[in-house]
PDB file of C-alpha atoms in Angstrom:
ATOM      1  CA  MET A 180     -67.049  77.862   0.015  1.00 44.00           C
ATOM      2  CA  PRO A 181     -66.718  80.161  -3.039  1.00 51.00           C
ATOM      3  CA  VAL A 182     -66.548  78.704  -6.546  1.00 52.00           C
ATOM      4  CA  VAL A 183     -63.060  79.073  -8.025  1.00 59.00           C
ATOM      5  CA  VAL A 184     -62.862  79.079 -11.815  1.00 65.00           C
ATOM      6  CA  ASP A 185     -59.758  78.624 -13.947  1.00 74.00           C
ATOM      7  CA  GLU A 186     -59.505  81.962 -15.785  1.00 81.00           C
ATOM      8  CA  SER A 187     -56.767  80.958 -18.242  1.00 84.00           C
ATOM      9  CA  ILE A 188     -59.023  80.911 -21.350  1.00 85.00           C
ATOM     10  CA  ARG A 189     -60.216  84.482 -20.693  1.00 89.00           C
ATOM     11  CA  MET A 190     -56.718  85.701 -19.851  1.00 93.00           C
ATOM     12  CA  ARG A 191     -55.174  84.078 -22.939  1.00 94.00           C
ATOM     13  CA  LYS A 192     -57.874  85.614 -25.141  1.00 95.00           C
ATOM     14  CA  MET A 193     -57.280  89.084 -23.677  1.00 97.00           C
ATOM     15  CA  ALA A 194     -53.500  88.710 -24.136  1.00 97.00           C
ATOM     16  CA  LYS A 195     -54.028  87.602 -27.759  1.00 98.00           C
ATOM     17  CA  LEU A 196     -56.220  90.650 -28.419  1.00 98.00           C
ATOM     18  CA  ALA A 197     -53.414  92.845 -27.016  1.00 98.00           C
ATOM     19  CA  ASN A 198     -50.466  91.113 -28.694  1.00 97.00           C
ATOM     20  CA  SER A 199     -49.996  93.654 -31.532  1.00 97.00           C
ATOM     21  CA  PHE A 200     -49.173  96.499 -29.136  1.00 98.00           C
ATOM     22  CA  ASN A 201     -45.713  97.358 -27.813  1.00 98.00           C
ATOM     23  CA  SER A 202     -46.888  98.895 -24.538  1.00 98.00           C
ATOM     24  CA  VAL A 203     -49.695  97.377 -22.458  1.00 98.00           C
ATOM     25  CA  MET A 204     -50.909  98.405 -19.016  1.00 98.00           C
ATOM     26  CA  ASP A 205     -52.709  95.758 -16.960  1.00 98.00           C
ATOM     27  CA  ILE A 206     -54.955  97.592 -14.482  1.00 98.00           C
ATOM     28  CA  GLY A 207     -56.170  95.765 -11.384  1.00 96.00           C
ATOM     29  CA  CYS A 208     -53.566  93.049 -11.867  1.00 95.00           C
ATOM     30  CA  ALA A 209     -52.459  92.424  -8.261  1.00 93.00           C
ATOM     31  CA  GLN A 210     -54.892  89.601  -7.563  1.00 90.00           C
ATOM     32  CA  GLN A 211     -54.376  87.821 -10.880  1.00 92.00           C
ATOM     33  CA  PRO A 212     -51.535  89.066 -13.123  1.00 95.00           C
ATOM     34  CA  ASN A 213     -51.832  87.983 -16.753  1.00 96.00           C
ATOM     35  CA  SER A 214     -48.806  85.786 -17.409  1.00 95.00           C
ATOM     36  CA  TYR A 215     -49.878  85.451 -21.083  1.00 97.00           C
ATOM     37  CA  LEU A 216     -49.099  89.100 -21.905  1.00 98.00           C
ATOM     38  CA  ASN A 217     -45.858  88.975 -23.930  1.00 96.00           C
ATOM     39  CA  ASN A 218     -45.660  92.553 -25.194  1.00 98.00           C
ATOM     40  CA  LYS A 219     -42.401  94.527 -25.277  1.00 98.00           C
ATOM     41  CA  THR A 220     -43.477  96.596 -22.245  1.00 98.00           C
ATOM     42  CA  VAL A 221     -46.077  95.316 -19.782  1.00 98.00           C
ATOM     43  CA  ILE A 222     -46.966  97.682 -16.951  1.00 98.00           C
ATOM     44  CA  GLY A 223     -48.936  96.596 -13.902  1.00 97.00           C
ATOM     45  CA  LEU A 224     -51.142  99.124 -12.082  1.00 98.00           C
ATOM     46  CA  ASP A 225     -53.086  98.432  -8.911  1.00 97.00           C
ATOM     47  CA  LEU A 226     -53.908  99.945  -5.544  1.00 96.00           C
ATOM     48  CA  VAL A 227     -52.454  96.859  -3.851  1.00 95.00           C
ATOM     49  CA  LYS A 228     -48.750  95.947  -4.026  1.00 92.00           C
ATOM     50  CA  THR A 229     -47.876  92.427  -5.084  1.00 90.00           C
ATOM     51  CA  LYS A 230     -45.042  90.444  -6.608  1.00 90.00           C
ATOM     52  CA  MET A 231     -45.468  90.457 -10.368  1.00 93.00           C
ATOM     53  CA  PRO A 232     -44.433  87.752 -12.852  1.00 94.00           C
ATOM     54  CA  ASN A 233     -41.340  88.286 -15.000  1.00 96.00           C
ATOM     55  CA  ASN A 234     -43.314  89.411 -18.061  1.00 97.00           C
ATOM     56  CA  TYR A 235     -44.183  92.698 -16.262  1.00 97.00           C
ATOM     57  CA  ARG A 236     -41.519  95.351 -16.741  1.00 97.00           C
ATOM     58  CA  TYR A 237     -42.961  97.927 -14.313  1.00 96.00           C
ATOM     59  CA  PHE A 238     -45.475  97.995 -11.492  1.00 97.00           C
ATOM     60  CA  TYR A 239     -47.095 101.133 -10.059  1.00 97.00           C
ATOM     61  CA  GLN A 240     -49.158 101.193  -6.901  1.00 97.00           C
ATOM     62  CA  MET A 241     -51.509 104.110  -7.511  1.00 97.00           C
ATOM     63  CA  PRO A 242     -54.884 104.995  -9.017  1.00 97.00           C
ATOM     64  CA  LEU A 243     -55.068 105.469 -12.783  1.00 97.00           C
ATOM     65  CA  SER A 244     -55.891 109.169 -12.366  1.00 96.00           C
ATOM     66  CA  GLU A 245     -52.564 109.640 -10.545  1.00 97.00           C
ATOM     67  CA  TYR A 246     -50.701 107.580 -13.158  1.00 97.00           C
ATOM     68  CA  ASN A 247     -52.106 109.871 -15.887  1.00 97.00           C
ATOM     69  CA  GLN A 248     -50.569 112.923 -14.169  1.00 95.00           C
ATOM     70  CA  LYS A 249     -47.077 111.383 -13.886  1.00 94.00           C
ATOM     71  CA  HIS A 250     -46.532 109.027 -16.842  1.00 95.00           C
ATOM     72  CA  GLU A 251     -46.814 108.796 -20.615  1.00 95.00           C
ATOM     73  CA  THR A 252     -49.682 107.127 -22.434  1.00 97.00           C
ATOM     74  CA  VAL A 253     -49.665 103.454 -23.446  1.00 98.00           C
ATOM     75  CA  GLU A 254     -50.941 101.796 -26.618  1.00 98.00           C
ATOM     76  CA  CYS A 255     -53.245  99.357 -24.873  1.00 98.00           C
ATOM     77  CA  ILE A 256     -54.925  98.916 -21.501  1.00 98.00           C
ATOM     78  CA  VAL A 257     -56.103  95.554 -20.234  1.00 98.00           C
ATOM     79  CA  ALA A 258     -58.535  95.525 -17.303  1.00 98.00           C
ATOM     80  CA  GLY A 259     -59.767  92.049 -16.463  1.00 96.00           C
ATOM     81  CA  GLU A 260     -62.687  91.645 -14.074  1.00 94.00           C
ATOM     82  CA  LEU A 261     -62.328  95.136 -12.616  1.00 96.00           C
ATOM     83  CA  LEU A 262     -65.196  97.312 -13.881  1.00 97.00           C
ATOM     84  CA  GLU A 263     -67.840  95.598 -11.728  1.00 96.00           C
ATOM     85  CA  HIS A 264     -65.857  96.513  -8.574  1.00 93.00           C
ATOM     86  CA  LEU A 265     -65.845 100.282  -9.201  1.00 96.00           C
ATOM     87  CA  GLU A 266     -68.178 102.844  -7.660  1.00 95.00           C
ATOM     88  CA  ASP A 267     -67.700 105.160 -10.644  1.00 97.00           C
ATOM     89  CA  PRO A 268     -67.019 103.053 -13.756  1.00 97.00           C
ATOM     90  CA  LEU A 269     -67.597 105.941 -16.183  1.00 98.00           C
ATOM     91  CA  THR A 270     -64.854 108.070 -14.605  1.00 98.00           C
ATOM     92  CA  PHE A 271     -62.529 105.056 -14.695  1.00 98.00           C
ATOM     93  CA  LEU A 272     -63.230 104.526 -18.399  1.00 98.00           C
ATOM     94  CA  LYS A 273     -62.606 108.227 -19.095  1.00 98.00           C
ATOM     95  CA  ASP A 274     -59.272 107.889 -17.245  1.00 98.00           C
ATOM     96  CA  CYS A 275     -58.489 104.873 -19.460  1.00 98.00           C
ATOM     97  CA  TYR A 276     -59.288 106.967 -22.532  1.00 98.00           C
ATOM     98  CA  GLN A 277     -56.828 109.604 -21.303  1.00 97.00           C
ATOM     99  CA  ALA A 278     -54.099 107.003 -20.616  1.00 98.00           C
ATOM    100  CA  ILE A 279     -54.216 105.491 -24.127  1.00 97.00           C
ATOM    101  CA  THR A 280     -52.435 106.838 -27.203  1.00 97.00           C
ATOM    102  CA  ALA A 281     -54.412 107.927 -30.265  1.00 95.00           C
ATOM    103  CA  ASP A 282     -55.750 104.788 -31.984  1.00 94.00           C
ATOM    104  CA  GLY A 283     -54.953 102.815 -28.837  1.00 97.00           C
ATOM    105  CA  VAL A 284     -57.227 100.132 -27.450  1.00 98.00           C
ATOM    106  CA  LEU A 285     -58.918  99.247 -24.178  1.00 98.00           C
ATOM    107  CA  ILE A 286     -59.554  95.550 -23.573  1.00 98.00           C
ATOM    108  CA  LEU A 287     -61.689  94.733 -20.565  1.00 98.00           C
ATOM    109  CA  SER A 288     -63.652  91.827 -19.222  1.00 97.00           C
ATOM    110  CA  THR A 289     -66.601  91.887 -16.869  1.00 96.00           C
ATOM    111  CA  PRO A 290     -69.321  89.426 -15.815  1.00 93.00           C
ATOM    112  CA  ASN A 291     -72.333  89.125 -18.096  1.00 94.00           C
ATOM    113  CA  PRO A 292     -75.503  89.500 -15.969  1.00 93.00           C
ATOM    114  CA  LEU A 293     -77.552  87.863 -18.742  1.00 92.00           C
ATOM    115  CA  SER A 294     -75.580  84.618 -18.890  1.00 91.00           C
ATOM    116  CA  PRO A 295     -77.674  81.489 -18.216  1.00 89.00           C
ATOM    117  CA  ILE A 296     -75.944  80.925 -14.878  1.00 85.00           C
ATOM    118  CA  GLU A 297     -76.594  84.478 -13.720  1.00 86.00           C
ATOM    119  CA  LEU A 298     -80.215  84.356 -14.876  1.00 89.00           C
ATOM    120  CA  ILE A 299     -80.856  81.168 -12.859  1.00 89.00           C
ATOM    121  CA  LEU A 300     -79.133  82.632  -9.812  1.00 87.00           C
ATOM    122  CA  ASN A 301     -81.251  85.790 -10.172  1.00 85.00           C
ATOM    123  CA  ILE A 302     -84.493  83.830 -10.404  1.00 89.00           C
ATOM    124  CA  THR A 303     -83.658  81.992  -7.179  1.00 91.00           C
ATOM    125  CA  LEU A 304     -82.003  85.064  -5.553  1.00 91.00           C
ATOM    126  CA  ASN A 305     -79.061  82.777  -4.791  1.00 86.00           C
ATOM    127  CA  LYS A 306     -76.273  84.514  -2.867  1.00 86.00           C
ATOM    128  CA  LYS A 307     -73.991  81.482  -2.562  1.00 81.00           C
ATOM    129  CA  TYR A 308     -72.505  81.331  -6.087  1.00 77.00           C
ATOM    130  CA  PHE A 309     -70.964  84.117  -8.159  1.00 75.00           C
ATOM    131  CA  TYR A 310     -72.162  86.661  -5.609  1.00 75.00           C
ATOM    132  CA  THR A 311     -69.566  88.748  -3.870  1.00 77.00           C
ATOM    133  CA  LYS A 312     -69.691  91.823  -1.703  1.00 81.00           C
ATOM    134  CA  ASP A 313     -66.882  93.224  -3.863  1.00 86.00           C
ATOM    135  CA  HIS A 314     -69.112  93.532  -6.946  1.00 87.00           C
ATOM    136  CA  ILE A 315     -71.002  96.802  -7.074  1.00 91.00           C
ATOM    137  CA  MET A 316     -72.770  96.538 -10.441  1.00 92.00           C
ATOM    138  CA  LEU A 317     -72.954  94.350 -13.521  1.00 92.00           C
ATOM    139  CA  PHE A 318     -73.242  95.460 -17.145  1.00 95.00           C
ATOM    140  CA  PRO A 319     -75.507  93.863 -19.763  1.00 95.00           C
ATOM    141  CA  GLN A 320     -73.613  93.770 -23.051  1.00 97.00           C
ATOM    142  CA  ARG A 321     -75.473  96.506 -24.935  1.00 96.00           C
ATOM    143  CA  TRP A 322     -75.206  98.842 -21.918  1.00 96.00           C
ATOM    144  CA  LEU A 323     -71.502  98.067 -21.627  1.00 98.00           C
ATOM    145  CA  ILE A 324     -71.175  99.329 -25.198  1.00 98.00           C
ATOM    146  CA  ARG A 325     -73.099 102.489 -24.245  1.00 98.00           C
ATOM    147  CA  LEU A 326     -70.849 103.100 -21.226  1.00 98.00           C
ATOM    148  CA  LEU A 327     -67.732 102.773 -23.400  1.00 98.00           C
ATOM    149  CA  GLU A 328     -69.248 105.188 -25.943  1.00 97.00           C
ATOM    150  CA  LEU A 329     -69.960 107.716 -23.185  1.00 97.00           C
ATOM    151  CA  ALA A 330     -66.280 107.526 -22.202  1.00 97.00           C
ATOM    152  CA  GLY A 331     -65.308 108.421 -25.782  1.00 97.00           C
ATOM    153  CA  PHE A 332     -64.442 104.991 -27.201  1.00 97.00           C
ATOM    154  CA  ASN A 333     -65.679 103.697 -30.544  1.00 96.00           C
ATOM    155  CA  ASN A 334     -65.317 100.657 -32.806  1.00 96.00           C
ATOM    156  CA  ILE A 335     -66.433  98.530 -29.844  1.00 98.00           C
ATOM    157  CA  LYS A 336     -66.451  94.766 -30.289  1.00 98.00           C
ATOM    158  CA  LEU A 337     -67.631  92.182 -27.774  1.00 98.00           C
ATOM    159  CA  TYR A 338     -66.335  88.634 -27.372  1.00 96.00           C
ATOM    160  CA  SER A 339     -67.104  85.656 -25.197  1.00 94.00           C
ATOM    161  CA  GLY A 340     -64.888  85.204 -22.168  1.00 91.00           C
ATOM    162  CA  GLY A 341     -66.137  81.649 -21.737  1.00 88.00           C
ATOM    163  CA  PHE A 342     -68.620  79.663 -19.709  1.00 87.00           C
ATOM    164  CA  PRO A 343     -67.624  78.093 -16.361  1.00 83.00           C
ATOM    165  CA  LEU A 344     -68.012  74.355 -15.884  1.00 81.00           C
ATOM    166  CA  PRO A 345     -67.402  73.032 -12.356  1.00 76.00           C
ATOM    167  CA  GLY A 346     -64.204  71.021 -12.182  1.00 77.00           C
ATOM    168  CA  VAL A 347     -63.202  72.088 -15.705  1.00 79.00           C
ATOM    169  CA  GLY A 348     -62.983  75.892 -15.699  1.00 77.00           C
ATOM    170  CA  LEU A 349     -63.962  78.269 -18.460  1.00 80.00           C
ATOM    171  CA  VAL A 350     -64.876  76.683 -21.781  1.00 84.00           C
ATOM    172  CA  PRO A 351     -65.580  78.439 -25.083  1.00 86.00           C
ATOM    173  CA  CYS A 352     -69.206  79.432 -25.760  1.00 90.00           C
ATOM    174  CA  PRO A 353     -71.191  81.982 -27.829  1.00 93.00           C
ATOM    175  CA  ARG A 354     -70.961  85.631 -26.758  1.00 94.00           C
ATOM    176  CA  PHE A 355     -74.607  85.978 -25.700  1.00 91.00           C
ATOM    177  CA  MET A 356     -74.281  83.014 -23.308  1.00 91.00           C
ATOM    178  CA  CYS A 357     -70.846  83.835 -21.904  1.00 92.00           C
ATOM    179  CA  HIS A 358     -70.295  84.273 -18.211  1.00 89.00           C
ATOM    180  CA  GLN A 359     -67.705  86.985 -18.852  1.00 92.00           C
ATOM    181  CA  THR A 360     -67.862  89.533 -21.644  1.00 96.00           C
ATOM    182  CA  ILE A 361     -64.633  90.755 -23.218  1.00 97.00           C
ATOM    183  CA  ALA A 362     -64.906  94.235 -24.760  1.00 98.00           C
ATOM    184  CA  VAL A 363     -62.387  95.784 -27.141  1.00 98.00           C
ATOM    185  CA  ALA A 364     -62.792  99.539 -27.646  1.00 98.00           C
ATOM    186  CA  THR A 365     -60.677 101.918 -29.727  1.00 98.00           C
ATOM    187  CA  LYS A 366     -59.653 105.474 -28.974  1.00 96.00           C
ATOM    188  CA  THR A 367     -60.013 107.190 -32.307  1.00 86.00           C
ATOM    189  CA  PRO A 368     -59.522 110.918 -31.911  1.00 73.00           C
ATOM    190  CA  GLN A 369     -62.434 113.095 -32.995  1.00 65.00           C
ATOM    191  CA  LYS A 370     -61.868 115.320 -36.010  1.00 58.00           C
ATOM    192  CA  GLU A 371     -61.719 119.021 -35.182  1.00 48.00           C
ATOM    193  CA  ASN A 372     -64.894 119.835 -37.148  1.00 45.00           C
ATOM    194  CA  GLU A 373     -67.010 117.240 -35.277  1.00 50.00           C
TER     195      GLU A 373
END
């Protein structure tokens, strides 16, 4: 039986980081829409169709690359627990960069492979907990920063997404110990002379 963790602390934190933006796109939201997003315009984007909560104004069932060809940019993208599922995360991040307005922000969360839980599970090669066939790769925090830089983002800050306690859910903890890393990255346009 898989471990189910209450994600509300991580989702509230991501919504709080996005609350200053008018337009927010939540990518990969079908499985777990973020009901804490209270922006003027919340757009859901996923490959799978689902019923969205009332705080979502629009929902598009398409890849981000297709969205970029048909729709205007947004001020902020939220992508919770998605990056580790992608075969080509760098292309996805470049598509995010394209979908965000100048000085817009990408807020994402992804498992931290160096959390104490993950380290113990790696030592024992445990495949029962926090191990899913849907995860393709995990990103240590400093390499997550590098990946975001390669996609063009800067001013990258990392936060703790919490630490899971059985029967309790996610609880606050220091960033280096967190089970899920939250990254906030800015799209600051390059100056023409650079």
